[in-house]
Amino acid sequence: ETPVGPLWGSIQLLCEGNSLLQLPVCNPYALLYVTLENCRPFREYFESVLESVGNSAAAPFRIICYCDEILPGDQLQATNMRKMVAWYWSILDFKGQLGREELWFQLTCCRTVHVKKVLGQYSQIWKHICKLFQSQPLDGRLGIHLPLGGSCSHVFFKVQVLLGDEAALKQCWSNKGSSGTFICIFCQNVTNHLLDLAAHDRTGRLVPSYVCSLNTCAQHTDQSINQAAKRLVLEKGRLGKGAFEDLEKALGLTFSAEGALYDENFMNSIPGAVSMTSYDWMHIYLVSGLWNSEVSLLLDVLNKEHGMGAPALADFLKTVTWPKKVSSKGTTGIKVVEKHKEGHLSCSASEGLSLYPSVRCFLQTKVPQSIAESAAFKAVRSYYCLAAVLDLLVKTRKGAASPDEP
């Protein structure tokens, strides 16, 4: 028990068959209180941030929540009953220090087999998680008493950002995601390129998902997403099943009465689905992402034209002297490269962070200069551009660069 409530609590979730699931949660403000009271280095850091950025009802600390699925055991197992969905939170005002694990707090976790029974799944859970921060008797928008500076200080908070990979975000907001016709919650007219709809669109409004110019994308706003959700709520009882499913496809959403997007009171309490959503860049680039595909295609073309594919890269990596924190954790990525098969390179985010600069070094030191006369030259240049983007993201993560810098 703490002055701001018990450390442990639960949220009640409505499941299939009108059954209820009590999901244990760690009350965020109670955990923050205990941490500040018992961990002097964290308290001193928290106080320094508070002094640096200030805090008031008009300018509260901004809460960021992160959702991810954890796969303990054999990830290739057909039925993995140990899969879990985990939720974490931190404070966006920590800025460049958010890359440190110790500044993230656990909220809850639930086995995926149980989540699938919850109506709305991630979306209903997300709604209740926000209420942990912004509902009576502990509403961060009204301020929370915390043990700072030798006494209790009144600190204000507001949920500001939802961070996750594509799979998590589409479930939190009940949008169709990558498997749908309209794949992105940020865009109204970007369609799955595999469906080839843009080529047959007489209006010229639709664009394929591989489009490179943002100028061709009609962007969603918080208001347009809310309007689409309200339309589904209104049409749910009016349209037949087939017509309603067609409407869901056309709007890029999946209706769930218990979902966050369809709870008007809840949506009025947060910034908005579009403005608060952030895709995790490590998943975009390094976990079955752009970097994985790019480097795999690069290795394939180098092997085909110059006999310098994955085996040559693996041999090079074995000559590298790795930092102790990388080699001790086994995240050098050497085994990943050795197991590479044509088409895709699978690795963890940690392995990707170790590998991407090493691949660049391999290209700079081992690939012959004569490559400039071959088709592989463009592939190498493309990789350099991608590595430069990752350099910038890593600098931002470490606080060496600001996202606001031009």
CSV table of C-alpha atoms in Angstrom, one decimal:
chain,number,residue,atom,x,y,z
A,1,GLU,CA,0.0,0.0,0.0
A,2,THR,CA,1.2,3.5,-0.9
A,3,PRO,CA,-0.1,7.0,-0.3
A,4,VAL,CA,-1.4,6.9,-4.0
A,5,GLY,CA,-3.0,3.5,-3.7
A,6,PRO,CA,-2.0,-0.2,-3.7
A,7,LEU,CA,0.8,-1.4,-5.9
A,8,TRP,CA,-1.2,-4.2,-7.4
A,9,GLY,CA,-4.7,-4.0,-8.8
A,10,SER,CA,-6.7,-5.4,-11.7
A,11,ILE,CA,-8.8,-4.4,-14.7
A,12,GLN,CA,-12.0,-6.2,-15.6
A,13,LEU,CA,-12.3,-7.2,-19.2
A,14,LEU,CA,-15.5,-8.4,-21.0
A,15,CYS,CA,-14.9,-11.6,-22.9
A,16,GLU,CA,-16.8,-14.0,-25.2
A,17,GLY,CA,-20.1,-15.3,-23.8
A,18,ASN,CA,-20.3,-12.2,-21.4
A,19,SER,CA,-17.7,-13.8,-19.1
A,20,LEU,CA,-15.3,-11.5,-17.2
A,21,LEU,CA,-11.5,-11.7,-17.0
A,22,GLN,CA,-9.7,-10.0,-14.1
A,23,LEU,CA,-6.3,-9.0,-15.5
A,24,PRO,CA,-3.7,-8.1,-12.8
A,25,VAL,CA,-2.0,-4.8,-13.3
A,26,CYS,CA,0.7,-2.8,-11.6
A,27,ASN,CA,-0.7,0.5,-10.7
A,28,PRO,CA,1.5,3.0,-12.5
A,29,TYR,CA,1.5,5.9,-10.0
A,30,ALA,CA,2.0,3.6,-7.1
A,31,LEU,CA,5.0,2.0,-8.8
A,32,LEU,CA,6.4,5.4,-9.6
A,33,TYR,CA,5.9,6.5,-6.0
A,34,VAL,CA,7.7,3.4,-4.6
A,35,THR,CA,10.5,3.8,-7.1
A,36,LEU,CA,11.0,7.5,-6.3
A,37,GLU,CA,11.0,6.7,-2.6
A,38,ASN,CA,13.5,3.8,-2.7
A,39,CYS,CA,15.8,4.6,-5.6
A,40,ARG,CA,17.8,7.7,-5.1
A,41,PRO,CA,19.5,7.8,-8.6
A,42,PHE,CA,16.1,7.6,-10.3
A,43,ARG,CA,14.6,10.3,-7.9
A,44,GLU,CA,17.5,12.6,-8.7
A,45,TYR,CA,17.1,12.1,-12.4
A,46,PHE,CA,13.3,12.6,-12.2
A,47,GLU,CA,13.8,15.8,-10.3
A,48,SER,CA,16.3,17.1,-12.8
A,49,VAL,CA,13.9,16.4,-15.7
A,50,LEU,CA,11.1,18.1,-13.7
A,51,GLU,CA,13.3,21.2,-13.2
A,52,SER,CA,14.5,21.2,-16.8
A,53,VAL,CA,11.1,20.9,-18.6
A,54,GLY,CA,8.8,22.2,-15.9
A,55,ASN,CA,5.4,20.7,-15.1
A,56,SER,CA,1.9,22.1,-14.7
A,57,ALA,CA,-1.7,21.2,-15.5
A,58,ALA,CA,-1.3,23.0,-18.9
A,59,ALA,CA,2.1,21.3,-19.6
A,60,PRO,CA,2.0,17.9,-17.9
A,61,PHE,CA,4.5,15.1,-18.2
A,62,ARG,CA,3.6,13.1,-21.3
A,63,ILE,CA,3.0,9.4,-20.8
A,64,ILE,CA,4.1,7.0,-23.5
A,65,CYS,CA,2.8,3.4,-23.5
A,66,TYR,CA,4.4,0.5,-25.4
A,67,CYS,CA,2.8,-2.8,-26.4
A,68,ASP,CA,4.6,-5.9,-27.7
A,69,GLU,CA,4.0,-9.6,-28.0
A,70,ILE,CA,6.6,-11.8,-26.3
A,71,LEU,CA,7.4,-15.3,-27.6
A,72,PRO,CA,9.3,-17.3,-25.0
A,73,GLY,CA,10.5,-20.8,-26.0
A,74,ASP,CA,10.5,-22.1,-29.6
A,75,GLN,CA,9.3,-19.2,-31.8
A,76,LEU,CA,8.7,-21.7,-34.7
A,77,GLN,CA,6.4,-23.9,-32.6
A,78,ALA,CA,3.0,-24.3,-34.3
A,79,THR,CA,1.1,-23.8,-31.0
A,80,ASN,CA,2.9,-21.7,-28.5
A,81,MET,CA,0.7,-21.4,-25.4
A,82,ARG,CA,3.3,-19.3,-23.7
A,83,LYS,CA,2.9,-16.3,-26.0
A,84,MET,CA,2.2,-13.1,-24.0
A,85,VAL,CA,1.2,-9.6,-24.7
A,86,ALA,CA,3.1,-7.1,-22.5
A,87,TRP,CA,2.4,-3.4,-21.7
A,88,TYR,CA,5.0,-0.9,-20.5
A,89,TRP,CA,5.0,2.8,-19.9
A,90,SER,CA,7.5,5.7,-19.5
A,91,ILE,CA,7.6,9.5,-19.7
A,92,LEU,CA,8.2,11.1,-23.0
A,93,ASP,CA,10.0,14.0,-21.4
A,94,PHE,CA,12.9,11.6,-20.6
A,95,LYS,CA,13.7,12.1,-24.3
A,96,GLY,CA,17.0,10.6,-25.3
A,97,GLN,CA,17.2,8.5,-22.2
A,98,LEU,CA,14.1,6.4,-23.3
A,99,GLY,CA,16.5,4.0,-24.8
A,100,ARG,CA,17.4,2.8,-21.3
A,101,GLU,CA,15.4,-0.2,-20.1
A,102,GLU,CA,15.5,0.9,-16.5
A,103,LEU,CA,13.3,4.0,-17.4
A,104,TRP,CA,10.5,1.8,-18.6
A,105,PHE,CA,7.9,0.4,-16.1
A,106,GLN,CA,5.9,-2.8,-16.5
A,107,LEU,CA,2.1,-2.4,-16.5
A,108,THR,CA,0.8,-5.8,-17.2
A,109,CYS,CA,1.1,-8.9,-19.3
A,110,CYS,CA,-1.4,-11.5,-20.4
A,111,ARG,CA,-1.1,-14.8,-22.3
A,112,THR,CA,-2.2,-14.4,-25.9
A,113,VAL,CA,-4.7,-17.3,-25.6
A,114,HIS,CA,-6.5,-15.3,-23.0
A,115,VAL,CA,-6.3,-12.0,-25.0
A,116,LYS,CA,-8.0,-13.7,-27.9
A,117,LYS,CA,-11.1,-14.3,-25.7
A,118,VAL,CA,-11.4,-10.6,-24.8
A,119,LEU,CA,-13.9,-8.7,-26.9
A,120,GLY,CA,-11.9,-6.3,-29.0
A,121,GLN,CA,-8.7,-8.0,-27.7
A,122,TYR,CA,-5.8,-5.4,-27.5
A,123,SER,CA,-8.2,-2.6,-28.1
A,124,GLN,CA,-10.3,-3.1,-24.9
A,125,ILE,CA,-7.1,-3.6,-22.9
A,126,TRP,CA,-5.6,-0.4,-24.3
A,127,LYS,CA,-8.8,1.5,-23.3
A,128,HIS,CA,-8.5,0.2,-19.7
A,129,ILE,CA,-4.8,0.9,-19.5
A,130,CYS,CA,-5.3,4.6,-20.4
A,131,LYS,CA,-7.9,4.8,-17.6
A,132,LEU,CA,-5.2,3.7,-15.1
A,133,PHE,CA,-3.5,7.0,-15.8
A,134,GLN,CA,-6.6,9.2,-16.3
A,135,SER,CA,-9.5,8.2,-14.1
A,136,GLN,CA,-10.6,8.9,-10.5
A,137,PRO,CA,-9.4,8.6,-7.8
A,138,LEU,CA,-5.9,8.9,-9.5
A,139,ASP,CA,-6.3,11.2,-12.6
A,140,GLY,CA,-2.8,12.3,-13.6
A,141,ARG,CA,-4.4,15.3,-15.4
A,142,LEU,CA,-5.4,16.6,-11.9
A,143,GLY,CA,-2.0,15.9,-10.5
A,144,ILE,CA,-0.4,13.2,-8.3
A,145,HIS,CA,1.4,13.7,-5.0
A,146,LEU,CA,4.9,12.2,-5.3
A,147,PRO,CA,7.9,12.1,-2.8
A,148,LEU,CA,10.3,14.7,-4.3
A,149,GLY,CA,12.7,17.2,-2.8
A,150,GLY,CA,12.2,15.9,0.8
A,151,SER,CA,8.4,16.4,0.6
A,152,CYS,CA,5.4,15.6,-1.6
A,153,SER,CA,5.2,17.5,-4.9
A,154,HIS,CA,2.1,17.7,-7.1
A,155,VAL,CA,3.1,16.4,-10.6
A,156,PHE,CA,0.7,16.3,-13.6
A,157,PHE,CA,0.6,13.6,-16.2
A,158,LYS,CA,-1.3,12.9,-19.5
A,159,VAL,CA,-1.3,9.9,-21.8
A,160,GLN,CA,0.3,11.2,-25.0
A,161,VAL,CA,1.8,8.4,-27.2
A,162,LEU,CA,1.0,4.8,-28.1
A,163,LEU,CA,4.1,3.0,-29.4
A,164,GLY,CA,4.2,-0.5,-31.0
A,165,ASP,CA,4.8,-2.5,-34.1
A,166,GLU,CA,2.3,-2.7,-36.9
A,167,ALA,CA,0.6,-5.9,-35.5
A,168,ALA,CA,0.1,-4.3,-32.0
A,169,LEU,CA,-1.1,-0.9,-33.3
A,170,LYS,CA,-3.7,-2.3,-35.7
A,171,GLN,CA,-5.2,-4.3,-32.9
A,172,CYS,CA,-5.2,-1.4,-30.4
A,173,TRP,CA,-7.1,0.8,-32.9
A,174,SER,CA,-9.1,-2.0,-34.7
A,175,ASN,CA,-7.9,-1.0,-38.1
A,176,LYS,CA,-7.3,-3.6,-40.8
A,177,GLY,CA,-3.5,-3.1,-41.0
A,178,SER,CA,-1.2,-4.8,-43.5
A,179,SER,CA,-3.7,-7.6,-44.2
A,180,GLY,CA,-6.5,-5.2,-45.2
A,181,THR,CA,-7.3,-3.2,-48.3
A,182,PHE,CA,-6.4,0.1,-46.7
A,183,ILE,CA,-3.3,-0.8,-44.6
A,184,CYS,CA,-2.4,2.4,-42.7
A,185,ILE,CA,-4.2,4.3,-40.0
A,186,PHE,CA,-2.4,7.4,-41.1
A,187,CYS,CA,-3.6,7.3,-44.8
A,188,GLN,CA,-7.1,7.3,-46.4
A,189,ASN,CA,-6.1,6.2,-49.9
A,190,VAL,CA,-3.0,3.9,-49.6
A,191,THR,CA,-4.0,0.4,-50.6
A,192,ASN,CA,-2.3,-3.0,-50.4
A,193,HIS,CA,-0.2,-3.1,-53.6
A,194,LEU,CA,-0.8,-6.8,-53.9
A,195,LEU,CA,-4.5,-6.1,-54.7
A,196,ASP,CA,-3.6,-3.8,-57.6
A,197,LEU,CA,-6.6,-1.6,-56.9
A,198,ALA,CA,-4.8,1.7,-57.8
A,199,ALA,CA,-4.2,0.5,-61.3
A,200,HIS,CA,-8.0,0.1,-61.8
A,201,ASP,CA,-9.2,3.2,-59.9
A,202,ARG,CA,-10.9,5.5,-62.4
A,203,THR,CA,-10.9,8.4,-59.9
A,204,GLY,CA,-7.1,8.3,-59.6
A,205,ARG,CA,-7.4,8.7,-55.9
A,206,LEU,CA,-6.0,5.4,-54.7
A,207,VAL,CA,-2.3,4.8,-54.6
A,208,PRO,CA,-0.3,1.5,-54.0
A,209,SER,CA,1.5,0.9,-50.7
A,210,TYR,CA,4.9,1.1,-52.4
A,211,VAL,CA,4.3,4.8,-53.3
A,212,CYS,CA,7.4,6.9,-52.4
A,213,SER,CA,5.8,10.4,-52.5
A,214,LEU,CA,3.9,11.5,-49.4
A,215,ASN,CA,2.2,14.2,-51.6
A,216,THR,CA,0.1,11.5,-53.2
A,217,CYS,CA,-1.2,10.2,-49.8
A,218,ALA,CA,-4.4,11.6,-48.4
A,219,GLN,CA,-3.6,11.7,-44.7
A,220,HIS,CA,-6.1,10.7,-42.0
A,221,THR,CA,-6.7,13.1,-39.1
A,222,ASP,CA,-8.0,12.4,-35.6
A,223,GLN,CA,-11.3,13.8,-36.8
A,224,SER,CA,-11.5,11.7,-40.0
A,225,ILE,CA,-10.8,8.4,-38.1
A,226,ASN,CA,-13.4,9.3,-35.5
A,227,GLN,CA,-16.0,10.0,-38.2
A,228,ALA,CA,-15.2,6.6,-39.8
A,229,ALA,CA,-15.7,4.9,-36.5
A,230,LYS,CA,-19.0,6.7,-35.8
A,231,ARG,CA,-20.2,5.7,-39.2
A,232,LEU,CA,-19.6,2.0,-38.4
A,233,VAL,CA,-21.4,2.5,-35.0
A,234,LEU,CA,-24.4,4.0,-36.8
A,235,GLU,CA,-24.6,1.4,-39.6
A,236,LYS,CA,-24.0,-1.7,-37.4
A,237,GLY,CA,-27.7,-2.3,-36.8
A,238,ARG,CA,-28.9,-1.0,-40.2
A,239,LEU,CA,-26.8,-3.0,-42.8
A,240,GLY,CA,-26.8,-6.7,-43.5
A,241,LYS,CA,-23.7,-8.7,-42.6
A,242,GLY,CA,-22.2,-8.7,-46.1
A,243,ALA,CA,-22.8,-4.9,-46.7
A,244,PHE,CA,-21.4,-4.1,-43.2
A,245,GLU,CA,-18.2,-6.1,-43.9
A,246,ASP,CA,-17.8,-4.2,-47.2
A,247,LEU,CA,-18.1,-0.9,-45.3
A,248,GLU,CA,-15.5,-2.1,-42.9
A,249,LYS,CA,-13.1,-2.9,-45.8
A,250,ALA,CA,-13.9,0.5,-47.4
A,251,LEU,CA,-13.1,2.4,-44.2
A,252,GLY,CA,-10.1,0.2,-43.3
A,253,LEU,CA,-11.5,-0.6,-39.8
A,254,THR,CA,-12.9,-3.5,-37.9
A,255,PHE,CA,-15.9,-2.8,-35.7
A,256,SER,CA,-15.8,-3.9,-32.0
A,257,ALA,CA,-18.3,-2.5,-29.6
A,258,GLU,CA,-15.7,-2.8,-26.7
A,259,GLY,CA,-12.9,-1.4,-28.8
A,260,ALA,CA,-11.2,1.9,-27.9
A,261,LEU,CA,-12.0,3.6,-31.2
A,262,TYR,CA,-15.7,3.1,-30.7
A,263,ASP,CA,-15.9,4.5,-27.2
A,264,GLU,CA,-16.7,8.2,-27.7
A,265,ASN,CA,-16.1,9.2,-24.1
A,266,PHE,CA,-12.7,7.4,-24.1
A,267,MET,CA,-11.7,9.0,-27.4
A,268,ASN,CA,-12.5,12.4,-26.0
A,269,SER,CA,-10.1,11.8,-23.1
A,270,ILE,CA,-7.0,11.2,-25.3
A,271,PRO,CA,-5.2,13.3,-28.0
A,272,GLY,CA,-6.6,11.1,-30.9
A,273,ALA,CA,-5.8,7.8,-32.7
A,274,VAL,CA,-3.7,9.5,-35.4
A,275,SER,CA,-1.8,12.1,-33.4
A,276,MET,CA,-0.8,9.8,-30.6
A,277,THR,CA,0.2,6.7,-32.6
A,278,SER,CA,3.9,6.0,-33.2
A,279,TYR,CA,5.3,3.0,-35.1
A,280,ASP,CA,8.4,1.5,-33.4
A,281,TRP,CA,11.2,2.2,-35.8
A,282,MET,CA,13.2,-0.9,-34.7
A,283,HIS,CA,10.3,-3.1,-36.0
A,284,ILE,CA,10.0,-1.0,-39.2
A,285,TYR,CA,13.7,-1.4,-40.0
A,286,LEU,CA,15.3,-4.3,-38.1
A,287,VAL,CA,12.7,-6.9,-37.1
A,288,SER,CA,11.3,-8.4,-40.3
A,289,GLY,CA,11.6,-4.9,-41.7
A,290,LEU,CA,13.2,-2.8,-44.4
A,291,TRP,CA,16.8,-3.5,-43.4
A,292,ASN,CA,16.2,-7.2,-43.3
A,293,SER,CA,14.9,-7.3,-46.9
A,294,GLU,CA,17.4,-4.8,-48.2
A,295,VAL,CA,20.5,-6.6,-46.9
A,296,SER,CA,19.2,-9.9,-48.0
A,297,LEU,CA,18.6,-8.7,-51.6
A,298,LEU,CA,22.1,-7.0,-51.4
A,299,LEU,CA,23.8,-10.3,-50.4
A,300,ASP,CA,21.9,-12.2,-53.1
A,301,VAL,CA,23.0,-9.8,-55.9
A,302,LEU,CA,26.6,-9.6,-54.6
A,303,ASN,CA,26.8,-13.4,-54.5
A,304,LYS,CA,25.3,-13.7,-58.0
A,305,GLU,CA,27.6,-11.1,-59.6
A,306,HIS,CA,30.8,-11.3,-57.5
A,307,GLY,CA,30.6,-14.5,-55.4
A,308,MET,CA,30.6,-12.4,-52.2
A,309,GLY,CA,27.3,-13.3,-50.5
A,310,ALA,CA,26.4,-14.4,-47.0
A,311,PRO,CA,29.4,-16.8,-46.5
A,312,ALA,CA,31.9,-13.9,-47.4
A,313,LEU,CA,30.1,-11.6,-45.0
A,314,ALA,CA,30.1,-14.2,-42.2
A,315,ASP,CA,33.8,-14.8,-42.6
A,316,PHE,CA,34.4,-11.0,-42.4
A,317,LEU,CA,32.3,-10.7,-39.2
A,318,LYS,CA,34.4,-13.4,-37.5
A,319,THR,CA,37.4,-11.2,-37.9
A,320,VAL,CA,35.7,-8.2,-36.1
A,321,THR,CA,36.6,-7.5,-32.5
A,322,TRP,CA,33.2,-6.9,-30.9
A,323,PRO,CA,32.5,-4.8,-27.8
A,324,LYS,CA,32.2,-7.0,-24.8
A,325,LYS,CA,28.5,-6.0,-24.2
A,326,VAL,CA,27.7,-7.3,-27.7
A,327,SER,CA,29.8,-10.5,-27.7
A,328,SER,CA,28.8,-11.5,-24.2
A,329,LYS,CA,25.1,-11.3,-25.2
A,330,GLY,CA,25.6,-13.2,-28.4
A,331,THR,CA,24.1,-10.4,-30.5
A,332,THR,CA,26.9,-10.1,-33.1
A,333,GLY,CA,24.6,-11.5,-35.7
A,334,ILE,CA,27.2,-13.9,-37.1
A,335,LYS,CA,24.9,-16.9,-36.7
A,336,VAL,CA,22.1,-15.0,-38.4
A,337,VAL,CA,24.2,-14.4,-41.5
A,338,GLU,CA,25.4,-18.0,-41.5
A,339,LYS,CA,21.8,-19.1,-41.6
A,340,HIS,CA,20.8,-16.7,-44.3
A,341,LYS,CA,18.6,-18.0,-47.0
A,342,GLU,CA,17.8,-16.3,-50.3
A,343,GLY,CA,15.0,-13.7,-49.9
A,344,HIS,CA,15.2,-12.6,-46.2
A,345,LEU,CA,17.5,-12.2,-43.3
A,346,SER,CA,15.9,-12.8,-39.9
A,347,CYS,CA,17.3,-11.3,-36.8
A,348,SER,CA,16.5,-9.6,-33.5
A,349,ALA,CA,16.7,-5.8,-33.1
A,350,SER,CA,19.9,-6.2,-31.1
A,351,GLU,CA,21.5,-8.3,-33.8
A,352,GLY,CA,20.4,-5.8,-36.4
A,353,LEU,CA,21.9,-2.9,-34.5
A,354,SER,CA,25.2,-4.8,-34.4
A,355,LEU,CA,25.1,-5.9,-38.0
A,356,TYR,CA,24.1,-2.8,-40.0
A,357,PRO,CA,27.3,-0.9,-39.5
A,358,SER,CA,29.4,-4.0,-39.9
A,359,VAL,CA,27.7,-4.7,-43.2
A,360,ARG,CA,28.6,-1.2,-44.3
A,361,CYS,CA,32.2,-1.8,-43.3
A,362,PHE,CA,32.3,-5.0,-45.2
A,363,LEU,CA,31.1,-3.2,-48.3
A,364,GLN,CA,33.7,-0.4,-47.9
A,365,THR,CA,36.7,-2.7,-47.3
A,366,LYS,CA,36.0,-6.1,-49.0
A,367,VAL,CA,33.9,-5.4,-52.1
A,368,PRO,CA,36.1,-4.7,-55.1
A,369,GLN,CA,36.2,-1.2,-56.7
A,370,SER,CA,35.2,-2.8,-60.0
A,371,ILE,CA,31.7,-3.1,-58.6
A,372,ALA,CA,31.0,0.4,-60.0
A,373,GLU,CA,30.6,-1.1,-63.4
A,374,SER,CA,28.1,-3.7,-62.3
A,375,ALA,CA,24.4,-3.8,-61.4
A,376,ALA,CA,25.3,-4.4,-57.8
A,377,PHE,CA,26.6,-0.8,-57.5
A,378,LYS,CA,23.1,0.6,-57.1
A,379,ALA,CA,22.3,-2.0,-54.5
A,380,VAL,CA,25.4,-1.0,-52.5
A,381,ARG,CA,24.6,2.7,-52.8
A,382,SER,CA,21.0,2.0,-51.7
A,383,TYR,CA,22.4,0.2,-48.6
A,384,TYR,CA,24.6,3.2,-47.7
A,385,CYS,CA,21.5,5.4,-47.8
A,386,LEU,CA,19.6,3.1,-45.5
A,387,ALA,CA,22.5,2.8,-43.1
A,388,ALA,CA,22.7,6.6,-42.9
A,389,VAL,CA,19.0,6.6,-41.9
A,390,LEU,CA,19.7,4.1,-39.2
A,391,ASP,CA,22.7,6.2,-38.0
A,392,LEU,CA,20.4,9.1,-37.5
A,393,LEU,CA,17.8,7.0,-35.6
A,394,VAL,CA,20.5,5.6,-33.3
A,395,LYS,CA,21.8,9.0,-32.6
A,396,THR,CA,18.3,10.2,-31.7
A,397,ARG,CA,17.8,7.2,-29.5
A,398,LYS,CA,21.0,8.0,-27.6
A,399,GLY,CA,20.2,11.7,-27.4
A,400,ALA,CA,23.1,12.7,-29.6
A,401,ALA,CA,20.6,14.2,-32.1
A,402,SER,CA,17.2,15.7,-31.7
A,403,PRO,CA,14.2,14.6,-33.9
A,404,ASP,CA,13.4,18.3,-34.3
A,405,GLU,CA,16.7,19.1,-36.0
A,406,PRO,CA,16.4,19.7,-39.7
